[in-house]
Amino acid sequence: MNAGIPVASVEGHRITLTHLNKVLYPETGATKADARGYYAAIADVLIPHAANRRPPANAGYTVSERSTTPARCSFRKTSKRRRRAG
């Protein structure tokens, strides 16, 4: 691993953090590093709240992450993408 690239440890898994200077919100100039810091600060409140959320009953499908692959994120729960009937 490149010594210049930051690495975070989450539950024993190493995650490479890249492009932390990338501006996500041009109106305020907030960067990926700013967003990471914000989410780290509110994680103790956000995670328990989000863990118990269910998708809307009327949606007919679930949210998926198309760019997540088991090879990249083997510790994350993933599933096949369900398509809306019809």
mmCIF file of N, CA and C in Angstrom:
data_model
loop_
_atom_site.group_PDB
_atom_site.id
_atom_site.type_symbol
_atom_site.label_atom_id
_atom_site.label_comp_id
_atom_site.label_asym_id
_atom_site.label_seq_id
_atom_site.Cartn_x
_atom_site.Cartn_y
_atom_site.Cartn_z
ATOM 1 N N MET A 1 0.851 -1.180 0.000
ATOM 2 C CA MET A 1 0.000 0.000 0.000
ATOM 3 C C MET A 1 0.892 1.237 0.000
ATOM 4 N N ASN A 2 0.536 2.234 -0.770
ATOM 5 C CA ASN A 2 1.298 3.471 -0.860
ATOM 6 C C ASN A 2 1.240 4.217 0.466
ATOM 7 N N ALA A 3 2.390 4.615 0.970
ATOM 8 C CA ALA A 3 2.458 5.294 2.266
ATOM 9 C C ALA A 3 1.755 6.645 2.247
ATOM 10 N N GLY A 4 1.575 7.261 1.065
ATOM 11 C CA GLY A 4 0.940 8.568 0.978
ATOM 12 C C GLY A 4 -0.577 8.531 0.935
ATOM 13 N N ILE A 5 -1.170 7.339 0.788
ATOM 14 C CA ILE A 5 -2.626 7.228 0.690
ATOM 15 C C ILE A 5 -3.188 6.841 2.055
ATOM 16 N N PRO A 6 -4.111 7.646 2.601
ATOM 17 C CA PRO A 6 -4.680 7.322 3.911
ATOM 18 C C PRO A 6 -5.492 6.023 3.869
ATOM 19 N N VAL A 7 -5.416 5.271 4.954
ATOM 20 C CA VAL A 7 -6.158 4.022 5.087
ATOM 21 C C VAL A 7 -6.925 4.071 6.393
ATOM 22 N N ALA A 8 -8.218 3.776 6.325
ATOM 23 C CA ALA A 8 -9.057 3.720 7.528
ATOM 24 C C ALA A 8 -9.252 2.262 7.900
ATOM 25 N N SER A 9 -9.449 2.009 9.169
ATOM 26 C CA SER A 9 -9.739 0.662 9.643
ATOM 27 C C SER A 9 -11.159 0.658 10.190
ATOM 28 N N VAL A 10 -12.015 -0.206 9.632
ATOM 29 C CA VAL A 10 -13.404 -0.311 10.055
ATOM 30 C C VAL A 10 -13.666 -1.765 10.415
ATOM 31 N N GLU A 11 -13.902 -2.016 11.686
ATOM 32 C CA GLU A 11 -14.175 -3.362 12.182
ATOM 33 C C GLU A 11 -13.141 -4.360 11.671
ATOM 34 N N GLY A 12 -11.885 -3.960 11.693
ATOM 35 C CA GLY A 12 -10.803 -4.845 11.284
ATOM 36 C C GLY A 12 -10.528 -4.882 9.797
ATOM 37 N N HIS A 13 -11.264 -4.135 9.004
ATOM 38 C CA HIS A 13 -11.071 -4.101 7.552
ATOM 39 C C HIS A 13 -10.400 -2.788 7.174
ATOM 40 N N ARG A 14 -9.401 -2.876 6.297
ATOM 41 C CA ARG A 14 -8.678 -1.690 5.841
ATOM 42 C C ARG A 14 -9.351 -1.124 4.596
ATOM 43 N N ILE A 15 -9.624 0.168 4.614
ATOM 44 C CA ILE A 15 -10.280 0.838 3.498
ATOM 45 C C ILE A 15 -9.389 1.994 3.048
ATOM 46 N N THR A 16 -9.025 1.991 1.772
ATOM 47 C CA THR A 16 -8.193 3.051 1.219
ATOM 48 C C THR A 16 -9.046 4.283 0.959
ATOM 49 N N LEU A 17 -8.574 5.428 1.415
ATOM 50 C CA LEU A 17 -9.279 6.694 1.218
ATOM 51 C C LEU A 17 -8.555 7.479 0.127
ATOM 52 N N THR A 18 -9.245 7.750 -0.962
ATOM 53 C CA THR A 18 -8.610 8.435 -2.084
ATOM 54 C C THR A 18 -9.319 9.747 -2.402
ATOM 55 N N HIS A 19 -8.597 10.639 -3.056
ATOM 56 C CA HIS A 19 -9.131 11.916 -3.568
ATOM 57 C C HIS A 19 -9.843 12.719 -2.475
ATOM 58 N N LEU A 20 -9.241 12.796 -1.295
ATOM 59 C CA LEU A 20 -9.879 13.504 -0.182
ATOM 60 C C LEU A 20 -10.000 15.007 -0.415
ATOM 61 N N ASN A 21 -9.229 15.551 -1.348
ATOM 62 C CA ASN A 21 -9.318 16.983 -1.665
ATOM 63 C C ASN A 21 -10.369 17.287 -2.722
ATOM 64 N N LYS A 22 -11.025 16.257 -3.265
ATOM 65 C CA LYS A 22 -12.041 16.457 -4.293
ATOM 66 C C LYS A 22 -13.225 17.235 -3.719
ATOM 67 N N VAL A 23 -13.616 18.289 -4.392
ATOM 68 C CA VAL A 23 -14.742 19.115 -3.950
ATOM 69 C C VAL A 23 -16.048 18.417 -4.331
ATOM 70 N N LEU A 24 -16.874 18.125 -3.327
ATOM 71 C CA LEU A 24 -18.169 17.494 -3.554
ATOM 72 C C LEU A 24 -19.283 18.518 -3.688
ATOM 73 N N TYR A 25 -19.156 19.619 -2.976
ATOM 74 C CA TYR A 25 -20.191 20.651 -2.958
ATOM 75 C C TYR A 25 -19.558 21.999 -3.302
ATOM 76 N N PRO A 26 -19.560 22.362 -4.598
ATOM 77 C CA PRO A 26 -18.893 23.595 -5.023
ATOM 78 C C PRO A 26 -19.424 24.852 -4.339
ATOM 79 N N GLU A 27 -20.713 24.852 -3.998
ATOM 80 C CA GLU A 27 -21.297 26.054 -3.373
ATOM 81 C C GLU A 27 -20.604 26.395 -2.052
ATOM 82 N N THR A 28 -20.200 25.371 -1.308
ATOM 83 C CA THR A 28 -19.561 25.604 -0.012
ATOM 84 C C THR A 28 -18.079 25.275 -0.024
ATOM 85 N N GLY A 29 -17.636 24.570 -1.071
ATOM 86 C CA GLY A 29 -16.242 24.153 -1.138
ATOM 87 C C GLY A 29 -15.946 22.914 -0.310
ATOM 88 N N ALA A 30 -16.981 22.225 0.176
ATOM 89 C CA ALA A 30 -16.789 21.042 1.017
ATOM 90 C C ALA A 30 -16.180 19.901 0.202
ATOM 91 N N THR A 31 -15.203 19.241 0.787
ATOM 92 C CA THR A 31 -14.479 18.163 0.118
ATOM 93 C C THR A 31 -14.888 16.794 0.651
ATOM 94 N N LYS A 32 -14.344 15.743 0.021
ATOM 95 C CA LYS A 32 -14.580 14.385 0.514
ATOM 96 C C LYS A 32 -14.070 14.253 1.948
ATOM 97 N N ALA A 33 -12.967 14.899 2.265
ATOM 98 C CA ALA A 33 -12.440 14.845 3.630
ATOM 99 C C ALA A 33 -13.410 15.501 4.612
ATOM 100 N N ASP A 34 -14.032 16.592 4.207
ATOM 101 C CA ASP A 34 -15.024 17.256 5.050
ATOM 102 C C ASP A 34 -16.225 16.340 5.289
ATOM 103 N N ALA A 35 -16.708 15.693 4.221
ATOM 104 C CA ALA A 35 -17.850 14.785 4.340
ATOM 105 C C ALA A 35 -17.498 13.609 5.239
ATOM 106 N N ARG A 36 -16.303 13.062 5.073
ATOM 107 C CA ARG A 36 -15.859 11.957 5.919
ATOM 108 C C ARG A 36 -15.831 12.371 7.385
ATOM 109 N N GLY A 37 -15.313 13.541 7.657
ATOM 110 C CA GLY A 37 -15.270 14.039 9.030
ATOM 111 C C GLY A 37 -16.657 14.236 9.620
ATOM 112 N N TYR A 38 -17.575 14.755 8.796
ATOM 113 C CA TYR A 38 -18.954 14.964 9.253
ATOM 114 C C TYR A 38 -19.607 13.638 9.605
ATOM 115 N N TYR A 39 -19.508 12.658 8.689
ATOM 116 C CA TYR A 39 -20.135 11.362 8.952
ATOM 117 C C TYR A 39 -19.480 10.648 10.125
ATOM 118 N N ALA A 40 -18.187 10.813 10.294
ATOM 119 C CA ALA A 40 -17.515 10.217 11.456
ATOM 120 C C ALA A 40 -18.041 10.847 12.751
ATOM 121 N N ALA A 41 -18.319 12.150 12.711
ATOM 122 C CA ALA A 41 -18.800 12.849 13.897
ATOM 123 C C ALA A 41 -20.221 12.433 14.283
ATOM 124 N N ILE A 42 -21.062 12.106 13.300
ATOM 125 C CA ILE A 42 -22.463 11.757 13.602
ATOM 126 C C ILE A 42 -22.743 10.255 13.543
ATOM 127 N N ALA A 43 -21.706 9.450 13.320
ATOM 128 C CA ALA A 43 -21.890 8.006 13.132
ATOM 129 C C ALA A 43 -22.606 7.340 14.298
ATOM 130 N N ASP A 44 -22.301 7.737 15.531
ATOM 131 C CA ASP A 44 -22.924 7.095 16.693
ATOM 132 C C ASP A 44 -24.441 7.276 16.708
ATOM 133 N N VAL A 45 -24.939 8.336 16.103
ATOM 134 C CA VAL A 45 -26.380 8.576 16.028
ATOM 135 C C VAL A 45 -26.949 8.029 14.721
ATOM 136 N N LEU A 46 -26.248 8.249 13.621
ATOM 137 C CA LEU A 46 -26.756 7.872 12.298
ATOM 138 C C LEU A 46 -26.851 6.361 12.101
ATOM 139 N N ILE A 47 -25.837 5.611 12.475
ATOM 140 C CA ILE A 47 -25.810 4.175 12.190
ATOM 141 C C ILE A 47 -26.947 3.423 12.866
ATOM 142 N N PRO A 48 -27.191 3.594 14.166
ATOM 143 C CA PRO A 48 -28.328 2.870 14.760
ATOM 144 C C PRO A 48 -29.661 3.260 14.119
ATOM 145 N N HIS A 49 -29.814 4.518 13.743
ATOM 146 C CA HIS A 49 -31.054 4.970 13.112
ATOM 147 C C HIS A 49 -31.223 4.333 11.729
ATOM 148 N N ALA A 50 -30.176 4.367 10.924
ATOM 149 C CA ALA A 50 -30.250 3.844 9.561
ATOM 150 C C ALA A 50 -30.325 2.320 9.535
ATOM 151 N N ALA A 51 -29.755 1.646 10.516
ATOM 152 C CA ALA A 51 -29.747 0.183 10.531
ATOM 153 C C ALA A 51 -31.147 -0.393 10.640
ATOM 154 N N ASN A 52 -32.064 0.328 11.237
ATOM 155 C CA ASN A 52 -33.417 -0.171 11.437
ATOM 156 C C ASN A 52 -34.411 0.322 10.388
ATOM 157 N N ARG A 53 -33.937 1.028 9.390
ATOM 158 C CA ARG A 53 -34.837 1.547 8.345
ATOM 159 C C ARG A 53 -35.156 0.469 7.336
ATOM 160 N N ARG A 54 -36.352 0.519 6.827
ATOM 161 C CA ARG A 54 -36.783 -0.403 5.783
ATOM 162 C C ARG A 54 -37.109 0.403 4.539
ATOM 163 N N PRO A 55 -36.985 -0.189 3.348
ATOM 164 C CA PRO A 55 -37.355 0.548 2.138
ATOM 165 C C PRO A 55 -38.857 0.815 2.127
ATOM 166 N N PRO A 56 -39.299 1.839 1.445
ATOM 167 C CA PRO A 56 -40.739 2.129 1.373
ATOM 168 C C PRO A 56 -41.506 0.930 0.818
ATOM 169 N N ALA A 57 -42.632 0.627 1.421
ATOM 170 C CA ALA A 57 -43.427 -0.535 1.019
ATOM 171 C C ALA A 57 -43.971 -0.389 -0.396
ATOM 172 N N ASN A 58 -44.186 0.826 -0.839
ATOM 173 C CA ASN A 58 -44.774 1.031 -2.162
ATOM 174 C C ASN A 58 -43.740 1.090 -3.281
ATOM 175 N N ALA A 59 -42.475 0.976 -2.968
ATOM 176 C CA ALA A 59 -41.444 1.120 -3.999
ATOM 177 C C ALA A 59 -41.404 -0.063 -4.953
ATOM 178 N N GLY A 60 -41.618 -1.278 -4.464
ATOM 179 C CA GLY A 60 -41.602 -2.443 -5.338
ATOM 180 C C GLY A 60 -40.218 -2.960 -5.662
ATOM 181 N N TYR A 61 -39.188 -2.305 -5.178
ATOM 182 C CA TYR A 61 -37.824 -2.753 -5.408
ATOM 183 C C TYR A 61 -36.940 -2.205 -4.303
ATOM 184 N N THR A 62 -35.728 -2.708 -4.213
ATOM 185 C CA THR A 62 -34.796 -2.239 -3.196
ATOM 186 C C THR A 62 -33.677 -1.452 -3.859
ATOM 187 N N VAL A 63 -32.976 -0.682 -3.062
ATOM 188 C CA VAL A 63 -31.851 0.111 -3.539
ATOM 189 C C VAL A 63 -30.648 -0.805 -3.700
ATOM 190 N N SER A 64 -29.877 -0.591 -4.751
ATOM 191 C CA SER A 64 -28.674 -1.397 -4.954
ATOM 192 C C SER A 64 -27.502 -0.484 -5.281
ATOM 193 N N GLU A 65 -26.308 -0.994 -5.070
ATOM 194 C CA GLU A 65 -25.089 -0.291 -5.440
ATOM 195 C C GLU A 65 -24.461 -1.064 -6.587
ATOM 196 N N ARG A 66 -24.520 -0.527 -7.763
ATOM 197 C CA ARG A 66 -24.020 -1.254 -8.924
ATOM 198 C C ARG A 66 -22.507 -1.331 -8.940
ATOM 199 N N SER A 67 -21.821 -0.394 -8.303
ATOM 200 C CA SER A 67 -20.359 -0.394 -8.361
ATOM 201 C C SER A 67 -19.720 -1.236 -7.266
ATOM 202 N N THR A 68 -20.500 -1.756 -6.331
ATOM 203 C CA THR A 68 -19.944 -2.568 -5.259
ATOM 204 C C THR A 68 -19.811 -4.002 -5.732
ATOM 205 N N THR A 69 -18.629 -4.545 -5.600
ATOM 206 C CA THR A 69 -18.404 -5.936 -5.981
ATOM 207 C C THR A 69 -17.891 -6.698 -4.770
ATOM 208 N N PRO A 70 -18.195 -7.980 -4.672
ATOM 209 C CA PRO A 70 -17.702 -8.768 -3.536
ATOM 210 C C PRO A 70 -16.186 -8.730 -3.413
ATOM 211 N N ALA A 71 -15.479 -8.631 -4.528
ATOM 212 C CA ALA A 71 -14.018 -8.599 -4.470
ATOM 213 C C ALA A 71 -13.513 -7.340 -3.778
ATOM 214 N N ARG A 72 -14.197 -6.219 -3.957
ATOM 215 C CA ARG A 72 -13.763 -4.962 -3.343
ATOM 216 C C ARG A 72 -14.234 -4.832 -1.904
ATOM 217 N N CYS A 73 -15.414 -5.304 -1.615
ATOM 218 C CA CYS A 73 -16.022 -5.109 -0.296
ATOM 219 C C CYS A 73 -16.548 -6.439 0.238
ATOM 220 N N SER A 74 -15.682 -7.375 0.467
ATOM 221 C CA SER A 74 -16.116 -8.706 0.871
ATOM 222 C C SER A 74 -16.806 -8.706 2.238
ATOM 223 N N PHE A 75 -16.574 -7.691 3.057
ATOM 224 C CA PHE A 75 -17.174 -7.658 4.385
ATOM 225 C C PHE A 75 -18.552 -7.006 4.394
ATOM 226 N N ARG A 76 -18.973 -6.409 3.276
ATOM 227 C CA ARG A 76 -20.292 -5.781 3.211
ATOM 228 C C ARG A 76 -21.324 -6.771 2.756
ATOM 229 N N LYS A 77 -22.533 -6.636 3.264
ATOM 230 C CA LYS A 77 -23.627 -7.480 2.825
ATOM 231 C C LYS A 77 -24.090 -7.008 1.453
ATOM 232 N N THR A 78 -24.132 -7.918 0.497
ATOM 233 C CA THR A 78 -24.602 -7.583 -0.844
ATOM 234 C C THR A 78 -25.622 -8.629 -1.274
ATOM 235 N N SER A 79 -26.397 -8.286 -2.269
ATOM 236 C CA SER A 79 -27.368 -9.232 -2.795
ATOM 237 C C SER A 79 -27.600 -8.927 -4.264
ATOM 238 N N LYS A 80 -28.225 -9.867 -4.951
ATOM 239 C CA LYS A 80 -28.556 -9.663 -6.358
ATOM 240 C C LYS A 80 -29.566 -8.533 -6.469
ATOM 241 N N ARG A 81 -29.520 -7.833 -7.560
ATOM 242 C CA ARG A 81 -30.435 -6.719 -7.794
ATOM 243 C C ARG A 81 -31.800 -7.254 -8.208
ATOM 244 N N ARG A 82 -32.822 -6.823 -7.505
ATOM 245 C CA ARG A 82 -34.193 -7.219 -7.853
ATOM 246 C C ARG A 82 -34.772 -6.174 -8.784
ATOM 247 N N ARG A 83 -35.459 -6.643 -9.780
ATOM 248 C CA ARG A 83 -36.103 -5.715 -10.712
ATOM 249 C C ARG A 83 -37.585 -5.639 -10.423
ATOM 250 N N ARG A 84 -38.147 -4.500 -10.713
ATOM 251 C CA ARG A 84 -39.576 -4.279 -10.528
ATOM 252 C C ARG A 84 -40.349 -5.156 -11.510
ATOM 253 N N ALA A 85 -41.376 -5.811 -11.005
ATOM 254 C CA ALA A 85 -42.204 -6.656 -11.867
ATOM 255 C C ALA A 85 -43.018 -5.781 -12.822
ATOM 256 N N GLY A 86 -43.170 -6.263 -14.061
ATOM 257 C CA GLY A 86 -44.022 -5.543 -15.007
ATOM 258 C C GLY A 86 -43.313 -4.902 -16.056
#
